[in-house]
Tab-separated table of C-alpha atoms in Angstrom:
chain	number	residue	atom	x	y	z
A	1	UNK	CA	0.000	0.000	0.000
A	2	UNK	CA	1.389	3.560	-0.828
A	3	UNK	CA	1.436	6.077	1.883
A	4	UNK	CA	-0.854	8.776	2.453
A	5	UNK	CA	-0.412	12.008	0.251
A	6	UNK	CA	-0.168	15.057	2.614
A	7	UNK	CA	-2.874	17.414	1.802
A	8	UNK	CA	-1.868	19.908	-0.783
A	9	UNK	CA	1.322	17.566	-1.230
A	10	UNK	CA	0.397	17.228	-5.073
A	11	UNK	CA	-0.339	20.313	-5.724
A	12	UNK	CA	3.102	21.139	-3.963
A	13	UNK	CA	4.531	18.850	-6.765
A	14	UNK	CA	2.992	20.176	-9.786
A	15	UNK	CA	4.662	23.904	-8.926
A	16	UNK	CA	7.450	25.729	-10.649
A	17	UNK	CA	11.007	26.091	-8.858
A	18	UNK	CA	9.790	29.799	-8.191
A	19	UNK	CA	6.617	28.205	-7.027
A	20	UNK	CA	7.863	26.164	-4.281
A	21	UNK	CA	10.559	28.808	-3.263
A	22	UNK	CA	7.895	31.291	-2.562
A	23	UNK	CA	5.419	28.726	-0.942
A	24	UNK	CA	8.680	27.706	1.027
A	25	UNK	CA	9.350	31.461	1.826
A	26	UNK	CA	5.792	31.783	3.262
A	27	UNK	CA	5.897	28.606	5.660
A	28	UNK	CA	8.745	29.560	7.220
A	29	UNK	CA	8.210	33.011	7.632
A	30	UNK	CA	4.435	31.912	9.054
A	31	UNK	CA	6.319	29.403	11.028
A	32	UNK	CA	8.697	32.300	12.923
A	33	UNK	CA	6.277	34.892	13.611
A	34	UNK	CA	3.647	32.251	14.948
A	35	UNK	CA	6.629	30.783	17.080
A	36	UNK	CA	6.524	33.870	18.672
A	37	UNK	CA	3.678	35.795	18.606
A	38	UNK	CA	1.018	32.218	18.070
A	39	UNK	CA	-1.026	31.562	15.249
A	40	UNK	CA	-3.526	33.658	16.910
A	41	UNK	CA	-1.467	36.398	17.267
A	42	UNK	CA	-0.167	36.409	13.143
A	43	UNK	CA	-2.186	37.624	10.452
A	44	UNK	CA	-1.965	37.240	6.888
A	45	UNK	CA	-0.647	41.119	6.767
A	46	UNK	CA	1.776	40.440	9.090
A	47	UNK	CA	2.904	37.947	7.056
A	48	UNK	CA	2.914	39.482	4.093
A	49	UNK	CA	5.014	41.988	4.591
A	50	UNK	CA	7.608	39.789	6.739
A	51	UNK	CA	7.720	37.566	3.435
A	52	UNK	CA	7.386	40.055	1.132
A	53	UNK	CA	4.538	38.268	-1.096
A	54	UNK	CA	0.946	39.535	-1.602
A	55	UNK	CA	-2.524	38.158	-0.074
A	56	UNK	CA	-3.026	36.952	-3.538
A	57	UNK	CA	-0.172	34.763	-3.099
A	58	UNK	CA	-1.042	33.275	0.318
A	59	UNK	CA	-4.618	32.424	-0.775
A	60	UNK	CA	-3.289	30.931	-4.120
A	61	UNK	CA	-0.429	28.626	-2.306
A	62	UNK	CA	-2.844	28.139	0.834
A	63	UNK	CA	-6.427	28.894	0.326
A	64	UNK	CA	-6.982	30.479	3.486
A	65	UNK	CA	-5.367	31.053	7.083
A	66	UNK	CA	-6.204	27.932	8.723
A	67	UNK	CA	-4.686	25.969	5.586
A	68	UNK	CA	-1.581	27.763	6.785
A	69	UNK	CA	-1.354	26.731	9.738
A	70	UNK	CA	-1.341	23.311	9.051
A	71	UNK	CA	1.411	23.934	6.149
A	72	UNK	CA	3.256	25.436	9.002
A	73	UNK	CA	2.688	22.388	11.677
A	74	UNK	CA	3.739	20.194	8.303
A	75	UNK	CA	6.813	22.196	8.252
A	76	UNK	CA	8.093	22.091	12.079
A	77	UNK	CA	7.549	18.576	12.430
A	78	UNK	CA	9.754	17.790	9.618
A	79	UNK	CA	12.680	20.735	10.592
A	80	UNK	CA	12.225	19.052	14.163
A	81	UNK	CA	12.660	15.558	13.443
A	82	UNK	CA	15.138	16.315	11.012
A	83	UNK	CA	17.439	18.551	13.409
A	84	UNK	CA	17.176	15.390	15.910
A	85	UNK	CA	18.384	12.696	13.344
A	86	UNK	CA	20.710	10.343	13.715
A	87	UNK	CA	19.807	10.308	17.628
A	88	UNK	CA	16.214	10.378	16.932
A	89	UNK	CA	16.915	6.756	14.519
A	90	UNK	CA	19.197	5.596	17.446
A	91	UNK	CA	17.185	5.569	20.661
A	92	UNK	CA	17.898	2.373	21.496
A	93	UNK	CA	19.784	2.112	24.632
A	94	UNK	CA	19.366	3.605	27.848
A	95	UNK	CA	22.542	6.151	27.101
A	96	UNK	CA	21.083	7.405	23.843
A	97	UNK	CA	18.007	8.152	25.417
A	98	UNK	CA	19.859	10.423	27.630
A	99	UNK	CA	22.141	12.133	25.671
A	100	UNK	CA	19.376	12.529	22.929
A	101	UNK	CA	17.217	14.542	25.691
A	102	UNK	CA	19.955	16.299	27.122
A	103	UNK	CA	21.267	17.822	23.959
A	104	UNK	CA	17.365	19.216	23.536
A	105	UNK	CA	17.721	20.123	27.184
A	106	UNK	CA	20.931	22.323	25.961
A	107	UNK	CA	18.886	23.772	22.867
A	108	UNK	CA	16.586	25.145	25.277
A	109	UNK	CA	19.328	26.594	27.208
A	110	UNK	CA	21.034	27.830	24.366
A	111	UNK	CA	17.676	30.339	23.558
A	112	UNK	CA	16.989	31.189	27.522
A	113	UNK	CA	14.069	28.997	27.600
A	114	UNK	CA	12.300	31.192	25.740
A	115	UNK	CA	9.759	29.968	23.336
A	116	UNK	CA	8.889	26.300	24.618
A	117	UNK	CA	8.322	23.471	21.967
A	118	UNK	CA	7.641	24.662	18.881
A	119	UNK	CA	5.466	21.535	18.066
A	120	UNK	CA	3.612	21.976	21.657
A	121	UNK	CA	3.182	25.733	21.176
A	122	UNK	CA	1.119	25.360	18.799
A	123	UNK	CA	-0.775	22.206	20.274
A	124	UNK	CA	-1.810	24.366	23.322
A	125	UNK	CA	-3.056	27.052	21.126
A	126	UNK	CA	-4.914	25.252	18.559
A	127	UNK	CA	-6.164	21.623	19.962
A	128	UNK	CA	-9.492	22.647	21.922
A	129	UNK	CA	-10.006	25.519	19.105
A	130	UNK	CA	-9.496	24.138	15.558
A	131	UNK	CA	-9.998	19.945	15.188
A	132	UNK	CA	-7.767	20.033	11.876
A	133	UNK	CA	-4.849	21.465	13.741
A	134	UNK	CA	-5.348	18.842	16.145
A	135	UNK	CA	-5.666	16.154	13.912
A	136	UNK	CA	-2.334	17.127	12.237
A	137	UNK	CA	-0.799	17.742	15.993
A	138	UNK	CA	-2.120	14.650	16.734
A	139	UNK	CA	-0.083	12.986	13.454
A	140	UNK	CA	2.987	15.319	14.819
A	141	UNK	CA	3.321	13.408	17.915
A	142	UNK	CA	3.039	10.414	16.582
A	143	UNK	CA	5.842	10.898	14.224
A	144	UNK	CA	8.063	12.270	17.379
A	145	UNK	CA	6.830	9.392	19.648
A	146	UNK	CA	7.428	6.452	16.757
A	147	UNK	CA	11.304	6.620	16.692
A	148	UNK	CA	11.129	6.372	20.598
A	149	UNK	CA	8.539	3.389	20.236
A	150	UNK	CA	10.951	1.641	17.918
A	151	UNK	CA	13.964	1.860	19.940
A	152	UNK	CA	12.908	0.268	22.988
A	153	UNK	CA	11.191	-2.359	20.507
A	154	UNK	CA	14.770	-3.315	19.812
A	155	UNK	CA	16.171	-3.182	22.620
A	156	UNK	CA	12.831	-5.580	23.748
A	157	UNK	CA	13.552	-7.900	20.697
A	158	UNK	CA	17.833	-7.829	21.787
A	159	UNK	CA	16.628	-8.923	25.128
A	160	UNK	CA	18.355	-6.057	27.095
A	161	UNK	CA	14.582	-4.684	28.078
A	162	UNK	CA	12.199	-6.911	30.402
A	163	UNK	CA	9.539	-8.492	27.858
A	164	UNK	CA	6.898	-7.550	30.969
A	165	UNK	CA	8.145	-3.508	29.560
A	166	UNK	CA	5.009	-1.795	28.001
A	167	UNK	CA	7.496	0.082	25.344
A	168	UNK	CA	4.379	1.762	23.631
A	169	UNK	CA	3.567	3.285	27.349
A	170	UNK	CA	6.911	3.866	28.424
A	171	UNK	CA	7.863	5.949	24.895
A	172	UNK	CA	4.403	8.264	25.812
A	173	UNK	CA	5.295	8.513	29.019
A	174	UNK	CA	8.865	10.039	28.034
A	175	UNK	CA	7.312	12.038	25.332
A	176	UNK	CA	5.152	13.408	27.553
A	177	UNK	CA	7.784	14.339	30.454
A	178	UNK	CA	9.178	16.391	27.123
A	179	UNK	CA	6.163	18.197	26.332
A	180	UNK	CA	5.601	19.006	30.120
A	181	UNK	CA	8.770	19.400	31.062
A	182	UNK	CA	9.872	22.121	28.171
A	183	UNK	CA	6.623	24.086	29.473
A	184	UNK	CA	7.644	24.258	32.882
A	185	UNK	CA	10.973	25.094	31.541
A	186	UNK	CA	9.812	27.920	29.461
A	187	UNK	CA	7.688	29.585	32.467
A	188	UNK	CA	10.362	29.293	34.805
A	189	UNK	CA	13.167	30.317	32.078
A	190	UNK	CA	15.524	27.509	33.165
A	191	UNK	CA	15.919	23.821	31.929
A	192	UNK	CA	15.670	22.244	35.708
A	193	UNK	CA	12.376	20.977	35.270
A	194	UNK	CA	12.605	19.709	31.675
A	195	UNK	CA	16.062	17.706	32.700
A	196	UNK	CA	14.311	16.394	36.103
A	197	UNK	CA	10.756	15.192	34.047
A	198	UNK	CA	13.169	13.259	31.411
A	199	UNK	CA	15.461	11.974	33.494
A	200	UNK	CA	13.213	10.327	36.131
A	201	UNK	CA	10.860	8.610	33.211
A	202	UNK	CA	14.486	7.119	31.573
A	203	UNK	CA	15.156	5.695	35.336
A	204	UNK	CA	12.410	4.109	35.068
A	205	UNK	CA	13.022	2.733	31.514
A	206	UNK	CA	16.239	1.730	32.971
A	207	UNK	CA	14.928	0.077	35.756
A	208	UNK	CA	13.191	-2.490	33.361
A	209	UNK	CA	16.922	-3.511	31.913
A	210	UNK	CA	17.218	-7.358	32.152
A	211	UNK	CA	20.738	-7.459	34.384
């Protein structure tokens, strides 16, 4: 079975090189100013001048706001996951899980904390208020949490993880310390909490090892 075309994915396809740059322009100018001001917060002005395109444009690539916004969710899943890789396609031992959270743990310290998730940012905004955001959030999360999922899987299937280990439980639970523990991290403006939420769900990864 082929896998599921991304909305406007052919469309995407059938565009000029111009085409895509501008579309490409758009997303990730969208993607910036909703980091920081929320989608809420951003209007198609705003971004039109930060991009320099017109409304036209926007509507033509987009078709309205909302069809934006989930360009933009599209587009910081993918830079996300891709900034993580190879660790993200490695998380299979107790010690990559750690130093693939800490080294998020130092992005966050590297911007002040400012900012949070830019995946969750958006999920707080938009999940009660628009259900195609959340549907695509939803998707988001699963991409993030599948490369966790699959990690402990193998280290399940090597032996080196108790076979009584729920791994599909154990890779929400960690994804979850993330999510929570980058919020607490961004009201409080230091990584503490983020490093203690991660640290004490891999202890208890670690404490279903097989020794």
């Amino acid at each position: 079975m082929s896998a599921p075309v991304k909305a406007g994915e052919s469309k995407r396809q059938r565009l000029t090189k111009g085409g895509r740059e501008t579309r490409e322009r758009i997303i990730e100018t969208a993607a910036e100013l909703m980091f920081h001001r929320g989608a809420g917060g951003t209007s198609i002005p705003d971004i039109q001048a930060a991009a320099g395109v017109s409304a036209s444009q926007i509507y033509h690539y987009f078709g309205d706001k909302q069809g934006l916004v989930l360009a933009v969710i599209d587009h910081q899943t993918d830079t996300q996951l891709a900034q993580q890789r190879p660790l993200l396609d490695n998380l299979d031992s107790i010690e990559a899980l750690r130093e693939w959270c800490d080294r998020a743990g130092s992005r966050q310290d590297a911007r002040g904390c400012e900012g949070g998730c830019e995946i969750g940012s958006l999920a707080s905004e938009l999940a009660d208020s628009d259900q195609s955001a959340r549907a695509s959030l939803t998707s988001a999360f699963d991409r993030w949490e599948g490369p966790i999922r699959s990690g402990l899987a193998r280290m399940q299937a090597r032996g080196e993880l108790s076979e009584r280990a729920d791994t599909a439980a154990l890779a929400t639970a960690l994804l979850a310390a993330i999510q929570g523990g980058m919020l607490l991290s961004q009201v409080r403006r230091s990584s503490t909490a983020y490093r203690q939420a991660v640290s004490a769900v891999i202890d208890h990864i670690e404490s279903h090892l097989v020794r």
